């Protein structure tokens, strides 16, 4: 039988990263299996992305669902071990920094199955972020690491990763953005909320921002000050939904809540917006390519090229309104240069390396 590549995905940000890799391997005739851990399971956190991105249906959905980090990660590991033993993949490919990524890398390492990590080497150096733990451990366990930016290569080298195992391939999530850009469409939301031509988009879901009531109060006050200046749409992530709804944020006449949106609707809304306020990682990258000013409500970022090359700025709750004023006065971050190799061909580069790796194991 020809070699088997098994992709593990599970949470919303995984899907736009995996789609171009799966498509490029498909074009090369590589045998593949797509496993969904079920970390995200609501229709608009998962299924809608498969439809929007044209991803094949997962071959297996493990249905793990939500839980504490230990409960969720352990349940994924137990289920993935059985899958890897049954399917005997020649290579497991994992994406990003979510718990599904870490669980799959750990199981692959213990079973002696080779593992490739897409989006390796990003570092916030902030150990309070669960994603930072997932990134560092996944990279340490991976046999092949695919980096989206040069700084990631520096981090990996400093951590002792053999240069032969590192590949600078650019950003596959941007492949997806460039491929689907013509189909972005936020018009349904614009119409339903009766938004004016100039509006902003916000997202807020990081545990560091929404789980602690005092921090959430500061976030809500800051977003209300944004609403005093510009209509603000906030697709509400299930994490923190109750707290945000109870906070009174949406009583503000110019702050509008929506359900989480699909890929094409969300990026349509972002592409048409005057600015974005976020604590997400991926959105910092997407706004950089779209040239939309991005104000990131975090003390650090693992994606510094979005600041050095792109439209991203780190802001505090106290500083947010001033940054919004600057953007509205035409004095905000302006479109810079797209980071190197964010050119729509990252999935192809990854697939070329994977094919070489599979051939070298024969
Ligand atoms: C996860 C990732 C985070 C990523 C985010 C994107 C980890 C550690 N975190 O965070 O890096 O930025 O996804 O969305 O993997 N829930 C639902 N429906 C769903 C999924 C989740 O209601 O389909 C609710 C549940 O109450 C759950 C909570 O959201 O307990 C958190 O979900 P979880 O997958 O644990 O982490 P996220 O906050 O989504």
Short mmCIF file of N, CA and C in Angstrom, two decimals, residues 149-259:
data_model
loop_
_atom_site.label_atom_id
_atom_site.label_comp_id
_atom_site.label_asym_id
_atom_site.label_seq_id
_atom_site.Cartn_x
_atom_site.Cartn_y
_atom_site.Cartn_z
N UNK A 149 7.11 32.08 9.33
CA UNK A 149 7.83 33.36 9.32
C UNK A 149 9.27 33.15 9.79
N UNK A 150 10.19 34.04 9.39
CA UNK A 150 11.60 33.85 9.73
C UNK A 150 11.87 33.84 11.23
N UNK A 151 11.11 34.63 12.01
CA UNK A 151 11.34 34.63 13.47
C UNK A 151 11.12 33.25 14.06
N UNK A 152 10.18 32.51 13.47
CA UNK A 152 9.89 31.16 13.97
C UNK A 152 11.13 30.25 13.81
N UNK A 153 11.84 30.44 12.70
CA UNK A 153 13.05 29.63 12.47
C UNK A 153 14.10 29.94 13.54
N UNK A 154 14.19 31.22 13.91
CA UNK A 154 15.17 31.62 14.94
C UNK A 154 14.82 30.93 16.26
N UNK A 155 13.53 30.95 16.62
CA UNK A 155 13.14 30.30 17.88
C UNK A 155 13.46 28.81 17.85
N UNK A 156 13.14 28.17 16.74
CA UNK A 156 13.35 26.72 16.65
C UNK A 156 14.85 26.40 16.74
N UNK A 157 15.66 27.21 16.06
CA UNK A 157 17.11 26.97 16.09
C UNK A 157 17.63 27.14 17.52
N UNK A 158 17.13 28.17 18.20
CA UNK A 158 17.57 28.42 19.59
C UNK A 158 17.18 27.26 20.50
N UNK A 159 16.08 26.59 20.18
CA UNK A 159 15.63 25.46 20.99
C UNK A 159 16.29 24.15 20.55
N UNK A 160 17.25 24.26 19.63
CA UNK A 160 18.04 23.08 19.28
C UNK A 160 17.48 22.23 18.17
N UNK A 161 16.51 22.73 17.43
CA UNK A 161 15.95 21.92 16.33
C UNK A 161 16.98 21.86 15.19
N UNK A 162 17.19 20.66 14.70
CA UNK A 162 18.13 20.43 13.60
C UNK A 162 17.63 21.17 12.35
N UNK A 163 18.49 22.00 11.72
CA UNK A 163 18.05 22.75 10.54
C UNK A 163 17.48 21.85 9.43
N UNK A 164 17.94 20.59 9.36
CA UNK A 164 17.41 19.69 8.33
C UNK A 164 15.92 19.40 8.52
N UNK A 165 15.45 19.60 9.74
CA UNK A 165 14.04 19.28 10.01
C UNK A 165 13.13 20.50 9.84
N UNK A 166 13.75 21.68 9.60
CA UNK A 166 12.98 22.94 9.53
C UNK A 166 12.73 23.32 8.08
N UNK A 167 11.54 23.75 7.80
CA UNK A 167 11.21 24.20 6.44
C UNK A 167 10.43 25.51 6.52
N UNK A 168 10.97 26.53 5.88
CA UNK A 168 10.28 27.82 5.83
C UNK A 168 9.39 27.80 4.60
N UNK A 169 8.09 27.73 4.84
CA UNK A 169 7.15 27.48 3.73
C UNK A 169 6.13 28.60 3.53
N UNK A 170 6.13 29.60 4.43
CA UNK A 170 5.07 30.62 4.37
C UNK A 170 3.83 30.15 5.10
N UNK A 171 2.72 30.82 4.83
CA UNK A 171 1.55 30.67 5.68
C UNK A 171 0.37 30.04 4.93
N UNK A 172 0.08 28.75 5.21
CA UNK A 172 -0.99 28.10 4.45
C UNK A 172 -2.37 28.71 4.71
N UNK A 173 -2.55 29.33 5.90
CA UNK A 173 -3.84 29.99 6.15
C UNK A 173 -4.06 31.13 5.15
N UNK A 174 -2.96 31.73 4.72
CA UNK A 174 -3.07 32.82 3.74
C UNK A 174 -3.34 32.25 2.34
N UNK A 175 -2.90 31.01 2.07
CA UNK A 175 -3.32 30.34 0.82
C UNK A 175 -4.85 30.35 0.73
N UNK A 176 -5.46 29.96 1.85
CA UNK A 176 -6.93 29.86 1.88
C UNK A 176 -7.54 31.23 1.67
N UNK A 177 -6.98 32.23 2.35
CA UNK A 177 -7.52 33.59 2.21
C UNK A 177 -7.44 34.05 0.76
N UNK A 178 -6.30 33.85 0.14
CA UNK A 178 -6.14 34.34 -1.24
C UNK A 178 -7.03 33.57 -2.21
N UNK A 179 -7.19 32.26 -1.94
CA UNK A 179 -8.01 31.44 -2.84
C UNK A 179 -9.48 31.86 -2.78
N UNK A 180 -9.95 32.22 -1.58
CA UNK A 180 -11.39 32.46 -1.41
C UNK A 180 -11.77 33.93 -1.35
N UNK A 181 -10.78 34.80 -1.49
CA UNK A 181 -11.01 36.23 -1.30
C UNK A 181 -12.18 36.76 -2.15
N UNK A 182 -12.29 36.29 -3.38
CA UNK A 182 -13.36 36.77 -4.27
C UNK A 182 -14.74 36.36 -3.78
N UNK A 183 -14.79 35.39 -2.89
CA UNK A 183 -16.11 34.92 -2.41
C UNK A 183 -16.45 35.45 -1.01
N UNK A 184 -15.57 36.28 -0.44
CA UNK A 184 -15.88 36.86 0.88
C UNK A 184 -17.16 37.68 0.75
N UNK A 185 -18.06 37.54 1.73
CA UNK A 185 -19.32 38.26 1.61
C UNK A 185 -19.94 38.49 3.00
N UNK A 186 -19.79 39.70 3.49
CA UNK A 186 -20.37 40.03 4.80
C UNK A 186 -21.71 40.72 4.69
N UNK A 187 -22.31 40.72 3.48
CA UNK A 187 -23.48 41.59 3.25
C UNK A 187 -24.70 41.19 4.09
N UNK A 188 -24.87 39.87 4.34
CA UNK A 188 -26.04 39.47 5.13
C UNK A 188 -26.00 40.14 6.50
N UNK A 189 -24.83 40.11 7.13
CA UNK A 189 -24.69 40.66 8.48
C UNK A 189 -24.84 42.19 8.44
N UNK A 190 -24.23 42.80 7.42
CA UNK A 190 -24.32 44.26 7.28
C UNK A 190 -25.79 44.68 7.16
N UNK A 191 -26.55 43.93 6.35
CA UNK A 191 -27.96 44.26 6.15
C UNK A 191 -28.76 44.00 7.42
N UNK A 192 -28.56 42.81 8.00
CA UNK A 192 -29.36 42.45 9.18
C UNK A 192 -29.14 43.40 10.34
N UNK A 193 -27.90 43.87 10.49
CA UNK A 193 -27.61 44.78 11.62
C UNK A 193 -27.77 46.24 11.21
N UNK A 194 -28.08 46.45 9.93
CA UNK A 194 -28.27 47.81 9.41
C UNK A 194 -27.03 48.67 9.71
N UNK A 195 -25.86 48.11 9.37
CA UNK A 195 -24.60 48.79 9.68
C UNK A 195 -24.36 49.94 8.71
N UNK A 196 -23.77 51.03 9.19
CA UNK A 196 -23.36 52.10 8.28
C UNK A 196 -22.14 51.66 7.47
N UNK A 197 -21.74 52.47 6.48
CA UNK A 197 -20.62 52.10 5.61
C UNK A 197 -19.32 51.95 6.40
N UNK A 198 -19.19 52.76 7.45
CA UNK A 198 -17.97 52.67 8.26
C UNK A 198 -18.30 51.97 9.58
N UNK A 199 -17.70 50.81 9.76
CA UNK A 199 -17.96 50.04 10.98
C UNK A 199 -16.67 49.30 11.35
N UNK A 200 -16.65 48.79 12.58
CA UNK A 200 -15.50 48.01 13.06
C UNK A 200 -15.97 46.61 13.45
N UNK A 201 -15.01 45.67 13.49
CA UNK A 201 -15.31 44.29 13.90
C UNK A 201 -14.46 43.99 15.14
N UNK A 202 -15.06 43.31 16.11
CA UNK A 202 -14.28 42.89 17.29
C UNK A 202 -14.46 41.40 17.53
N UNK A 203 -13.40 40.77 18.04
CA UNK A 203 -13.53 39.39 18.54
C UNK A 203 -12.80 39.33 19.87
N UNK A 204 -13.35 38.55 20.79
CA UNK A 204 -12.77 38.44 22.13
C UNK A 204 -13.05 37.05 22.65
N UNK A 205 -12.04 36.21 22.84
CA UNK A 205 -12.34 34.89 23.39
C UNK A 205 -11.22 34.30 24.22
N UNK A 206 -10.07 35.00 24.31
CA UNK A 206 -8.96 34.40 25.04
C UNK A 206 -9.28 34.26 26.52
N UNK A 207 -8.94 33.10 27.12
CA UNK A 207 -9.19 32.94 28.56
C UNK A 207 -8.62 34.13 29.35
N UNK A 208 -7.43 34.61 28.97
CA UNK A 208 -6.81 35.73 29.69
C UNK A 208 -7.65 36.99 29.65
N UNK A 209 -8.56 37.10 28.69
CA UNK A 209 -9.39 38.30 28.57
C UNK A 209 -10.82 38.10 29.05
N UNK A 210 -11.37 36.89 28.88
CA UNK A 210 -12.81 36.75 29.17
C UNK A 210 -13.12 35.95 30.44
N UNK A 211 -12.15 35.19 30.96
CA UNK A 211 -12.48 34.31 32.09
C UNK A 211 -12.48 35.03 33.44
N UNK A 212 -11.65 36.06 33.58
CA UNK A 212 -11.57 36.76 34.86
C UNK A 212 -12.53 37.96 34.84
N UNK A 213 -13.49 38.02 35.80
CA UNK A 213 -14.52 39.07 35.74
C UNK A 213 -13.94 40.49 35.72
N UNK A 214 -12.87 40.74 36.49
CA UNK A 214 -12.32 42.11 36.55
C UNK A 214 -11.72 42.50 35.19
N UNK A 215 -11.01 41.55 34.57
CA UNK A 215 -10.42 41.84 33.25
C UNK A 215 -11.52 42.03 32.23
N UNK A 216 -12.54 41.15 32.29
CA UNK A 216 -13.64 41.28 31.33
C UNK A 216 -14.33 42.64 31.47
N UNK A 217 -14.50 43.10 32.71
CA UNK A 217 -15.12 44.43 32.92
C UNK A 217 -14.32 45.52 32.21
N UNK A 218 -12.98 45.43 32.31
CA UNK A 218 -12.14 46.45 31.65
C UNK A 218 -12.28 46.35 30.13
N UNK A 219 -12.34 45.10 29.61
CA UNK A 219 -12.50 44.89 28.16
C UNK A 219 -13.83 45.49 27.69
N UNK A 220 -14.89 45.20 28.47
CA UNK A 220 -16.22 45.66 28.09
C UNK A 220 -16.25 47.20 28.09
N UNK A 221 -15.67 47.81 29.11
CA UNK A 221 -15.65 49.28 29.18
C UNK A 221 -14.90 49.84 27.96
N UNK A 222 -13.79 49.18 27.60
CA UNK A 222 -13.00 49.65 26.45
C UNK A 222 -13.80 49.50 25.16
N UNK A 223 -14.51 48.40 25.01
CA UNK A 223 -15.29 48.19 23.78
C UNK A 223 -16.47 49.17 23.72
N UNK A 224 -17.03 49.51 24.86
CA UNK A 224 -18.11 50.51 24.86
C UNK A 224 -17.57 51.87 24.40
N UNK A 225 -16.32 52.18 24.80
CA UNK A 225 -15.72 53.45 24.34
C UNK A 225 -15.51 53.40 22.82
N UNK A 226 -15.20 52.22 22.28
CA UNK A 226 -15.09 52.10 20.82
C UNK A 226 -16.46 52.36 20.19
N UNK A 227 -17.52 51.76 20.81
CA UNK A 227 -18.89 51.93 20.32
C UNK A 227 -19.33 53.40 20.34
N UNK A 228 -18.75 54.20 21.22
CA UNK A 228 -19.07 55.65 21.23
C UNK A 228 -18.56 56.33 19.96
N UNK A 229 -17.60 55.67 19.29
CA UNK A 229 -16.94 56.30 18.14
C UNK A 229 -17.35 55.70 16.80
N UNK A 230 -17.66 54.39 16.79
CA UNK A 230 -17.90 53.69 15.52
C UNK A 230 -18.77 52.46 15.82
N UNK A 231 -19.68 52.11 14.89
CA UNK A 231 -20.46 50.89 15.08
C UNK A 231 -19.52 49.69 15.13
N UNK A 232 -19.80 48.80 16.06
CA UNK A 232 -18.88 47.69 16.32
C UNK A 232 -19.68 46.38 16.28
N UNK A 233 -19.24 45.44 15.46
CA UNK A 233 -19.90 44.12 15.38
C UNK A 233 -19.02 43.10 16.08
N UNK A 234 -19.61 42.30 16.95
CA UNK A 234 -18.83 41.30 17.68
C UNK A 234 -19.47 39.92 17.52
N UNK A 235 -18.92 39.06 16.65
CA UNK A 235 -19.39 37.67 16.62
C UNK A 235 -18.94 36.99 17.92
N UNK A 236 -19.89 36.48 18.67
CA UNK A 236 -19.57 36.06 20.04
C UNK A 236 -19.17 34.57 20.08
N UNK A 237 -17.93 34.32 20.47
CA UNK A 237 -17.39 32.96 20.64
C UNK A 237 -18.10 32.31 21.83
N UNK A 238 -18.34 30.98 21.78
CA UNK A 238 -19.05 30.36 22.91
C UNK A 238 -18.33 30.57 24.25
N UNK A 239 -16.97 30.64 24.23
CA UNK A 239 -16.28 30.91 25.50
C UNK A 239 -16.54 32.36 25.89
N UNK A 240 -17.12 32.56 27.03
CA UNK A 240 -17.37 33.92 27.51
C UNK A 240 -18.68 34.51 27.03
N UNK A 241 -19.47 33.72 26.27
CA UNK A 241 -20.72 34.28 25.72
C UNK A 241 -21.64 34.80 26.84
N UNK A 242 -21.85 33.93 27.85
CA UNK A 242 -22.78 34.32 28.93
C UNK A 242 -22.30 35.58 29.63
N UNK A 243 -20.99 35.59 29.93
CA UNK A 243 -20.44 36.74 30.66
C UNK A 243 -20.56 38.01 29.83
N UNK A 244 -20.30 37.90 28.53
CA UNK A 244 -20.39 39.10 27.67
C UNK A 244 -21.82 39.58 27.58
N UNK A 245 -22.75 38.62 27.45
CA UNK A 245 -24.15 39.03 27.35
C UNK A 245 -24.62 39.67 28.65
N UNK A 246 -24.15 39.11 29.78
CA UNK A 246 -24.57 39.65 31.09
C UNK A 246 -23.90 40.99 31.40
N UNK A 247 -22.82 41.29 30.68
CA UNK A 247 -22.03 42.49 31.02
C UNK A 247 -22.71 43.79 30.60
N UNK A 248 -23.74 43.67 29.77
CA UNK A 248 -24.40 44.89 29.29
C UNK A 248 -23.73 45.50 28.08
N UNK A 249 -22.67 44.86 27.57
CA UNK A 249 -21.95 45.42 26.40
C UNK A 249 -22.92 45.69 25.25
N UNK A 250 -23.84 44.74 25.04
CA UNK A 250 -24.70 44.85 23.86
C UNK A 250 -25.92 45.75 24.10
N UNK A 251 -26.00 46.35 25.31
CA UNK A 251 -27.02 47.39 25.52
C UNK A 251 -26.60 48.68 24.84
N UNK A 252 -25.30 48.78 24.54
CA UNK A 252 -24.82 49.98 23.84
C UNK A 252 -25.44 50.00 22.45
N UNK A 253 -26.04 51.14 22.05
CA UNK A 253 -26.78 51.14 20.76
C UNK A 253 -25.91 50.88 19.54
N UNK A 254 -24.60 51.07 19.66
CA UNK A 254 -23.75 50.87 18.48
C UNK A 254 -22.83 49.65 18.62
N UNK A 255 -23.08 48.81 19.61
CA UNK A 255 -22.30 47.56 19.73
C UNK A 255 -23.26 46.40 19.46
N UNK A 256 -22.97 45.64 18.41
CA UNK A 256 -23.91 44.63 17.91
C UNK A 256 -23.30 43.23 18.06
N UNK A 257 -24.08 42.30 18.62
CA UNK A 257 -23.62 40.90 18.74
C UNK A 257 -24.14 40.09 17.56
N UNK A 258 -23.33 39.13 17.10
CA UNK A 258 -23.84 38.10 16.19
C UNK A 258 -23.38 36.75 16.71
N UNK A 259 -23.98 35.71 16.17
CA UNK A 259 -23.47 34.36 16.39
C UNK A 259 -22.07 34.26 15.77
#
